[in-house]
């Protein structure tokens, strides 16, 4: 962190600041030029409150030099994190996985049928919404507990590990046999929830908030990691822009950026990113070519009858075609 | 809602759709032109899933004609809602209130001193953060329960009703003597929390999410209202844009728009919107002139020592000057 | 400017950089701490290419300490700029002006009628579009030269100075008797045009680009100012966000921010900012309370028959009511 | 286009509107339901001013059903457009081209060296900036005319067709031997310039404005196409969002969307999109996998000494490695 002092700051004022900074546990490094005095802060600056420093009368500006995240930072953890599920499925560090399934679990027949289909095409993990965050209180909110039970049936029938979204910590008990807990975009900064998840050891798939920066996303991962749970998978699902043809704007650069900044695996969700079935395949292929560690794809046997997000679901057949291309892209970038 | 059919849709396909629509409880109104067939939907369309309709093979596009919110909609509730606190303080329908206080409660002396100061200048409600949502897990997270107890001390000392933020439903019990529960921007779409708050009768101040549309904001209010709690106050606190001089971009139009679309009171938070003490007054005055029902202002006796958001806090003296101008603006727009 | 060197940079590498920096005309100020070496750059850093510096192998990061604009910077020109038109009308430094008129000039009767109406209510300058930038090539593109001639007729009839938009330098000759040249949002970064306008002495009203930062806006003003023309008026007209109820999001903070950063006058255009007639008055009043140096309002005798932007025009009667309130707000903030 | 009438509109009011609409050259199709009257507009609705309609007292809302662009619309021109340069190089409809070269032309040795290098690796077209739009008037503005002459030297030396940016119509004469004229993001809505370019037959590469929707982008192409020049290539170069790690956010979905909506070729510029050399390759590969018709890549022999945008340039060696991977991706998606 670099603190630029205001012109005319006295030596005493600088000494006072230095004393205060040392109390915060950092080592100030004064650089007094002829015209400009700069204090470089070395050590653990993560506890320094930038805004507080900036509010001081003697401070012109404060510039962060290093990233505010530590546990998620590749600098301090150069090795790629690998998440291993109970059945041995691995994610990250070259282990590429495809998660597929319907937006919402609707009934036993549907979820088992789709699970079998996507497994056949190469999906490694089954997704399905049981608790659904919906903008409108009048929309279908998911089957809840029953949805999770049906997912477990599909897991039993196909052997596929399952992932489903947790919206509230009070329902955590229901997720005991769920293999990966998904935290949705709207809850990316629900810090109380993140802290609680830091206390378990279950893999967490943390979706990027629809209007959050990559840094904020990693800081939210930091909430889970710093509470003790190292099993975090990131998921880019598009961000909100003024473009209206697509539901969100898929931020392709986030894939290589996460790999550069962090050791955590990052997967891509082209279904929520685009909101349109016919854009899912090109965005999935693009994300794969850019190095994503996996994909999460909405698949529905009858998209036009899906209880939610039908417009962005692809059929099992389209999924099968996509998987073939994904494999070819994976080989092309080796 | 207007459903535009694809060219070449057969009469039978239209009949099938009409049957399905009727099952959803709406009354389809077919308009068959020479080239274009349009189905107007009358009745309660809030339960119709737009995305599902758009995914149908025969549907070209779906356009909503009316707003998706009902309980918050001025059309169905033309009278302005007035929120009345236990001490008789009213908000809305011409009852203008100023909420003021520190970003965080820090100690008894601080909170009582600031409470006395802002009361003297005309503030009607005391604010102070006890549970603080922070981007970094390493930043000060607020005093928690103790902070609420100190707020209650300040309430006892000054008679001012208090408002503070709830981050998790598990701490609701602590808010029994809190007069208004604040839901922060990051929790605006924490639907499980909103539903729970719909079951109590306490006034809720619902901040706009930093990247949410006005419609999504009103839909979140709808979660509370439709669960039974009619005491919702909206609070505009700026939205995220690419502009970097300010912390957020204060959306001035949202004030008159909320008054047009809804009967709920809406107040303005210029402190979080701008993030800079010297911008608080002009934005507060602008919001007042545009018709806000109140203001929420961060006031701190020593902004440069505030434990969070010091950069955006103004001193009690500056607050006093601002209050005089606010009163003059209020008279000017009568 | 602060250049943070990478850990491990050798003394020789630092000496080389210092030599290069001195060649660029700046005075490097080396601050070698125990762990971090920082080079502070003093002098005219506006010619230093930040991106080039950041690309160097030895450079960790580059942080700008001062603003990149000079001629527009209040630090170097503390006195408010006052723009004086030929008829003596002044803008800035307490001289508040209202510009009003139709979006497009349509015919002589229309423009003279509206000019008379807005003059009666207190407008000081007449606006009217002759060359209209339209998203679609099939939309009405304005009357062009004839429109300017009609504006000049209205000027003769009422004595009001006139402002109209210039879209291409090739038509500059037609603007000889136009009092203020307007540069629209889409041309804010048309640098060749800005440079040309720097060579004349006519007042220029520079609208903020719909997705430009305040810094970019001031840098565009800098193009005009640094070419020799000091008569620049800025105009906030809203920026593009994801909010869809309004045409743009009026950035209220930009008014006090421009006053803080620059000596140039800044006015507000609530018509383009909101796109809705019923939002014009509250946003105009808000901008006035926040300290704008003037307003630009679209007024049309028959908004529903206006050839463009009818939806955001207010009637002469509504304008008259608004002017009364604007005057009261002006008095309230004195 | 669908016009929804306000409840309570009389038959006479509807008749009047129908008469007016017919005068505009469209065929109104009245659909009178029991509760809602809808007028469907068939024919060439591109000349109907949506805003004007919405401003009418009797109109509740206006919804566009079809896209406002015609000449660029795939519906009316299902065949992919192929742009053919003088030397026979083709772009579009499966003809994939890579454009490469330095951000700015700096001197003869540099441009010829880079041209030879990129040609060897498989680039088909040489890029190089002569007129450079820069945010600051104090930054290097390009070599201008001399830069174009140097590009022509490089063309002679290598046989590569060249592309360079035109900023102002007054310099058009200098572009006679330039093979493709580039219109930069800042000029995407410089309509006078677009109209002029519609009068020549030279291929135009139209970059997407940094805050423009896909629809606005196609409408800008429409300005060129409707003026007579059918040789338009689109170029996605990222859009502005709040994300600050990258210079822009590359909108991957725009590639398949343009292919769906339009017959025009679309290429990707990962250099400007990301602003960081290490992100260029993954984004280039991602765009290729998503189906782009080509790439535009900044290549510089010494990125750290480039006169502009050095941070986003890759070396000839890195370019060569990238080209090999691009070819593999192209094969993988066949």
Coordinates of C-alpha atoms in Angstrom, one line a residue, chain D:
Chain D
X1 CA -44.6 -3.0 -34.0
X2 CA -47.4 -3.3 -31.4
X3 CA -49.2 -0.3 -30.1
X4 CA -51.1 -0.9 -26.9
X5 CA -53.9 1.7 -26.4
X6 CA -54.8 3.1 -23.0
X7 CA -58.0 1.7 -21.5
X8 CA -60.9 4.0 -22.2
X9 CA -59.7 5.2 -25.6
X10 CA -62.7 6.0 -27.8
X11 CA -63.3 4.5 -31.3
X12 CA -62.8 8.0 -32.8
X13 CA -59.4 8.3 -31.2
X14 CA -58.4 5.0 -32.6
X15 CA -59.7 5.9 -36.0
X16 CA -57.7 9.1 -35.9
X17 CA -54.6 7.2 -35.0
X18 CA -55.1 4.7 -37.8
X19 CA -55.4 7.5 -40.3
X20 CA -52.2 9.0 -39.1
X21 CA -50.4 5.7 -39.1
X22 CA -51.5 5.0 -42.7
X23 CA -50.1 8.3 -43.7
X24 CA -46.7 7.1 -42.4
X25 CA -46.9 4.2 -44.8
X26 CA -47.7 1.4 -42.5
X27 CA -50.8 -0.9 -42.4
X28 CA -52.5 -0.8 -39.0
X29 CA -54.1 -4.0 -37.9
X30 CA -56.6 -3.3 -35.1
X31 CA -57.2 -6.0 -32.5
X32 CA -60.0 -5.0 -30.2
X33 CA -60.3 -7.4 -27.3
X34 CA -62.8 -7.0 -24.5
X35 CA -60.4 -5.1 -22.3
X36 CA -57.5 -4.1 -24.4
X37 CA -57.1 -2.7 -27.8
X38 CA -53.9 -3.4 -29.7
X39 CA -52.8 -2.1 -33.0
X40 CA -50.3 -4.2 -34.9
X41 CA -48.3 -2.4 -37.5
X42 CA -47.3 -4.2 -40.5
X43 CA -45.1 -3.0 -43.4
X44 CA -42.0 -0.8 -43.2
X45 CA -42.2 0.3 -39.6
X46 CA -38.6 1.6 -39.7
X47 CA -39.8 5.1 -40.4
X48 CA -42.2 5.1 -37.4
X49 CA -40.9 7.2 -34.6
X50 CA -41.5 5.0 -31.5
X51 CA -41.0 7.9 -29.1
X52 CA -43.5 10.1 -30.9
X53 CA -46.1 7.3 -30.6
X54 CA -45.4 6.7 -27.0
X55 CA -45.9 10.4 -26.3
X56 CA -49.5 10.3 -27.5
X57 CA -52.2 10.7 -24.9
X58 CA -54.1 7.6 -26.0
X59 CA -51.1 5.3 -26.2
X60 CA -50.2 3.1 -23.2
X61 CA -47.0 1.6 -24.7
X62 CA -45.3 0.8 -27.9
X63 CA -43.4 -2.5 -28.4
X64 CA -41.2 -3.2 -31.3
X65 CA -41.6 -6.7 -32.7
X66 CA -39.0 -6.7 -35.4
X67 CA -35.5 -5.3 -35.5
X68 CA -35.1 -1.7 -36.6
X69 CA -32.2 -2.6 -39.0
X70 CA -33.0 -3.9 -42.5
X71 CA -30.0 -3.9 -44.8
X72 CA -27.9 -5.6 -42.0
X73 CA -30.7 -8.0 -41.2
X74 CA -30.2 -11.7 -41.9
X75 CA -34.0 -12.1 -42.2
X76 CA -33.9 -10.1 -45.4
X77 CA -30.4 -11.2 -46.5
X78 CA -30.0 -14.9 -45.4
X79 CA -26.7 -15.4 -47.3
X80 CA -23.5 -14.5 -45.4
X81 CA -21.7 -11.5 -46.8
X82 CA -18.2 -12.1 -48.0
X83 CA -15.8 -9.1 -48.2
X84 CA -13.2 -9.5 -50.9
X85 CA -10.1 -7.3 -50.9
X86 CA -8.2 -6.3 -54.0
X87 CA -5.6 -9.1 -53.6
X88 CA -8.3 -11.7 -53.3
X89 CA -8.3 -12.0 -49.5
X90 CA -11.8 -12.9 -48.4
X91 CA -13.5 -12.3 -45.0
X92 CA -16.7 -14.0 -43.9
X93 CA -18.7 -17.1 -44.7
X94 CA -16.0 -19.4 -43.4
X95 CA -13.1 -17.3 -44.7
X96 CA -11.2 -16.7 -41.5
X97 CA -8.6 -13.9 -41.4
X98 CA -6.1 -12.7 -38.8
X99 CA -5.2 -9.0 -38.9
X100 CA -2.1 -8.2 -36.9
X101 CA 0.4 -5.4 -36.4
X102 CA 1.4 -2.6 -34.0
X103 CA -1.0 -0.3 -32.3
X104 CA 0.9 2.7 -33.9
X105 CA 3.1 2.9 -36.9
X106 CA 6.4 4.3 -35.5
X107 CA 9.0 4.1 -38.3
X108 CA 9.7 2.2 -41.5
X109 CA 12.0 -0.4 -39.9
X110 CA 9.4 -1.2 -37.2
X111 CA 6.4 -1.6 -39.5
X112 CA 8.2 -3.7 -42.1
X113 CA 9.8 -5.9 -39.5
X114 CA 6.5 -6.6 -37.8
X115 CA 4.7 -7.0 -41.1
X116 CA 7.2 -9.7 -42.1
X117 CA 6.9 -11.4 -38.8
X118 CA 3.1 -11.6 -38.7
X119 CA 2.9 -12.7 -42.3
X120 CA 5.3 -15.5 -41.6
X121 CA 3.0 -16.7 -38.8
X122 CA -0.1 -16.6 -41.0
X123 CA -1.6 -13.1 -40.7
X124 CA -3.4 -12.0 -43.8
X125 CA -3.8 -8.3 -43.2
X126 CA -1.5 -5.7 -41.6
X127 CA -2.8 -3.3 -39.1
X128 CA -1.1 -0.1 -37.8
X129 CA -2.4 3.2 -36.4
X130 CA -1.6 6.4 -38.2
X131 CA -4.3 8.6 -36.8
X132 CA -4.7 7.7 -33.1
X133 CA -7.7 8.8 -31.0
X134 CA -6.3 9.4 -27.5
X135 CA -8.2 10.4 -24.4
X136 CA -5.6 13.1 -23.6
X137 CA -4.6 15.8 -26.1
X138 CA -1.1 15.5 -24.6
X139 CA -0.6 11.9 -25.6
X140 CA 1.0 10.8 -28.9
X141 CA -1.6 11.3 -31.6
X142 CA 0.0 9.1 -34.3
X143 CA 2.2 9.9 -37.2
X144 CA -0.7 10.9 -39.4
X145 CA -0.1 11.0 -43.2
X146 CA 3.4 9.8 -42.8
X147 CA 2.2 6.8 -40.9
X148 CA 0.0 5.8 -43.8
X149 CA 2.9 6.2 -46.2
X150 CA 4.9 3.8 -44.1
X151 CA 2.1 1.3 -44.0
X152 CA 2.0 1.5 -47.8
X153 CA 5.8 0.7 -47.8
X154 CA 5.1 -2.3 -45.6
X155 CA 2.3 -3.4 -48.0
X156 CA 4.7 -3.1 -50.9
X157 CA 7.4 -5.0 -49.1
X158 CA 5.2 -7.9 -47.9
X159 CA 2.2 -7.9 -50.2
X160 CA -0.1 -7.8 -47.1
X161 CA -3.3 -5.7 -47.5
X162 CA -3.5 -2.9 -44.9
X163 CA -6.1 -1.6 -42.5
X164 CA -5.8 1.7 -40.5
X165 CA -8.2 4.0 -38.7
X166 CA -9.9 7.0 -40.3
X167 CA -10.9 9.7 -37.7
X168 CA -12.1 12.5 -39.9
X169 CA -13.6 12.6 -43.4
X170 CA -11.2 15.4 -44.4
X171 CA -8.3 12.9 -44.6
X172 CA -10.2 10.4 -46.7
X173 CA -8.0 11.1 -49.8
X174 CA -5.0 9.6 -47.9
X175 CA -6.8 6.3 -47.7
X176 CA -6.9 5.6 -51.4
X177 CA -4.5 2.6 -51.3
X178 CA -5.6 1.5 -47.8
X179 CA -7.5 -1.8 -48.2
X180 CA -9.8 -1.5 -45.2
X181 CA -10.8 1.6 -43.4
X182 CA -11.2 1.2 -39.7
X183 CA -13.8 3.2 -37.8
X184 CA -13.0 3.2 -34.1
X185 CA -15.2 2.7 -31.1
X186 CA -15.4 6.4 -30.3
X187 CA -16.7 7.2 -33.8
X188 CA -19.2 4.4 -34.1
X189 CA -22.0 6.9 -33.8
X190 CA -20.4 9.7 -35.8
X191 CA -23.2 9.5 -38.3
X192 CA -21.9 12.1 -40.7
X193 CA -18.8 10.1 -41.1
X194 CA -20.7 6.9 -41.6
X195 CA -22.9 8.4 -44.2
X196 CA -19.8 9.6 -46.2
X197 CA -18.3 6.1 -46.0
X198 CA -21.5 4.8 -47.4
X199 CA -20.7 6.6 -50.6
X200 CA -17.5 4.8 -51.2
X201 CA -17.1 1.1 -51.9
X202 CA -14.1 0.4 -49.8
X203 CA -14.4 -2.2 -47.0
X204 CA -15.1 -0.6 -43.7
X205 CA -14.3 -2.3 -40.4
X206 CA -16.8 -0.9 -37.9
X207 CA -15.8 -1.3 -34.2
X208 CA -18.5 -1.6 -31.6
X209 CA -18.7 1.5 -29.5
X210 CA -17.5 0.9 -26.0
X211 CA -20.9 1.4 -24.5
X212 CA -23.2 0.6 -27.4
X213 CA -25.7 -2.2 -27.7
X214 CA -25.5 -4.7 -30.4
X215 CA -28.6 -3.1 -31.9
X216 CA -27.0 0.3 -32.0
X217 CA -24.0 -1.2 -33.6
X218 CA -26.0 -2.8 -36.3
X219 CA -27.9 0.5 -36.8
X220 CA -24.5 2.2 -37.3
X221 CA -23.7 -0.4 -39.9
X222 CA -27.1 0.4 -41.4
X223 CA -26.0 4.0 -41.9
X224 CA -23.1 2.7 -44.2
X225 CA -25.1 0.0 -45.9
X226 CA -28.2 2.1 -46.6
X227 CA -26.0 4.8 -48.2
X228 CA -24.8 2.2 -50.7
X229 CA -21.6 0.6 -49.4
X230 CA -22.3 -3.1 -48.6
X231 CA -18.7 -3.9 -47.5
X232 CA -19.0 -3.7 -43.8
X233 CA -17.1 -5.9 -41.3
X234 CA -18.0 -5.7 -37.6
X235 CA -15.5 -5.9 -34.9
X236 CA -16.2 -6.7 -31.2
X237 CA -13.6 -5.0 -29.0
X238 CA -15.1 -5.2 -25.6
X239 CA -17.6 -3.0 -23.8
X240 CA -17.3 -0.8 -20.7
X241 CA -18.4 -2.2 -17.4
X242 CA -17.5 -1.6 -13.8
X243 CA -14.9 -4.4 -13.9
X244 CA -11.5 -2.7 -13.5
X245 CA -9.0 -5.6 -13.9
X246 CA -9.5 -5.4 -17.7
X247 CA -9.7 -2.4 -19.9
X248 CA -13.0 -3.5 -21.3
X249 CA -15.2 -6.6 -21.0
X250 CA -15.1 -8.7 -24.1
X251 CA -18.7 -9.6 -25.0
X252 CA -18.3 -13.2 -26.2
X253 CA -22.0 -13.6 -26.9
X254 CA -21.9 -10.8 -29.5
X255 CA -20.1 -13.1 -31.9
X256 CA -22.9 -15.7 -32.2
X257 CA -25.5 -13.0 -31.8
X258 CA -24.2 -11.0 -34.8
X259 CA -24.2 -14.2 -36.8
X260 CA -27.8 -14.8 -35.9
X261 CA -29.1 -11.3 -36.5
X262 CA -27.0 -10.3 -39.4
X263 CA -25.2 -11.6 -42.5
X264 CA -22.2 -9.3 -41.9
X265 CA -18.8 -10.9 -40.9
X266 CA -17.7 -10.1 -37.3
X267 CA -14.2 -10.3 -36.0
X268 CA -12.8 -10.0 -32.5
X269 CA -10.1 -7.7 -31.1
X270 CA -8.8 -9.2 -27.9
X271 CA -6.1 -6.7 -27.5
X272 CA -8.3 -3.6 -26.9
X273 CA -10.9 -5.8 -25.1
X274 CA -8.5 -6.8 -22.4
X275 CA -5.7 -4.3 -22.4
X276 CA -3.3 -6.9 -21.1
X277 CA -0.9 -9.0 -23.2
X278 CA -1.3 -12.1 -21.1
X279 CA -5.1 -12.1 -21.6
X280 CA -4.9 -11.7 -25.4
X281 CA -4.3 -15.4 -26.3
X282 CA -7.1 -16.9 -24.1
X283 CA -9.6 -14.4 -25.3
X284 CA -8.5 -14.8 -28.9
X285 CA -8.9 -18.6 -28.6
X286 CA -12.3 -18.2 -26.9
X287 CA -13.6 -15.9 -29.7
X288 CA -12.3 -18.3 -32.3
X289 CA -14.1 -21.2 -30.7
X290 CA -17.3 -19.1 -30.5
X291 CA -17.2 -18.7 -34.3
X292 CA -15.6 -15.3 -35.0
X293 CA -14.7 -14.7 -38.7
X294 CA -11.3 -13.3 -37.8
X295 CA -9.1 -11.7 -35.2
X296 CA -7.3 -8.4 -34.9
X297 CA -4.2 -8.6 -32.7
X298 CA -1.7 -6.0 -31.7
X299 CA 1.8 -7.3 -32.2
X300 CA 4.9 -5.3 -31.3
X301 CA 8.6 -6.3 -31.4
X302 CA 9.2 -4.5 -28.1
X303 CA 5.9 -4.0 -26.4
X304 CA 7.6 -2.1 -23.5
X305 CA 8.8 0.6 -26.0
X306 CA 5.5 0.8 -28.0
X307 CA 4.4 4.4 -28.4
X308 CA 0.9 3.5 -27.4
X309 CA -1.0 0.5 -25.9
X310 CA 2.3 -1.4 -25.3
X311 CA 0.7 -3.1 -22.3
X312 CA -1.7 -5.0 -24.6
X313 CA 0.7 -5.9 -27.4
X314 CA 2.2 -9.4 -27.7
X315 CA 5.5 -10.2 -29.3
X316 CA 5.9 -11.8 -32.7
X317 CA 6.9 -15.0 -30.9
X318 CA 3.8 -15.1 -28.8
X319 CA 1.8 -14.3 -31.9
X320 CA 3.3 -17.3 -33.6
X321 CA 2.4 -19.6 -30.8
X322 CA -1.1 -18.2 -30.7
X323 CA -1.6 -18.7 -34.5
X324 CA -0.9 -22.4 -34.1
X325 CA -3.5 -22.8 -31.4
X326 CA -6.0 -20.7 -33.4
X327 CA -5.6 -23.1 -36.3
X328 CA -6.3 -26.0 -34.1
X329 CA -9.4 -24.4 -32.6
X330 CA -10.7 -23.7 -36.1
X331 CA -10.3 -27.3 -37.0
X332 CA -12.0 -28.4 -33.8
X333 CA -15.2 -26.5 -34.5
X334 CA -15.6 -27.5 -38.1

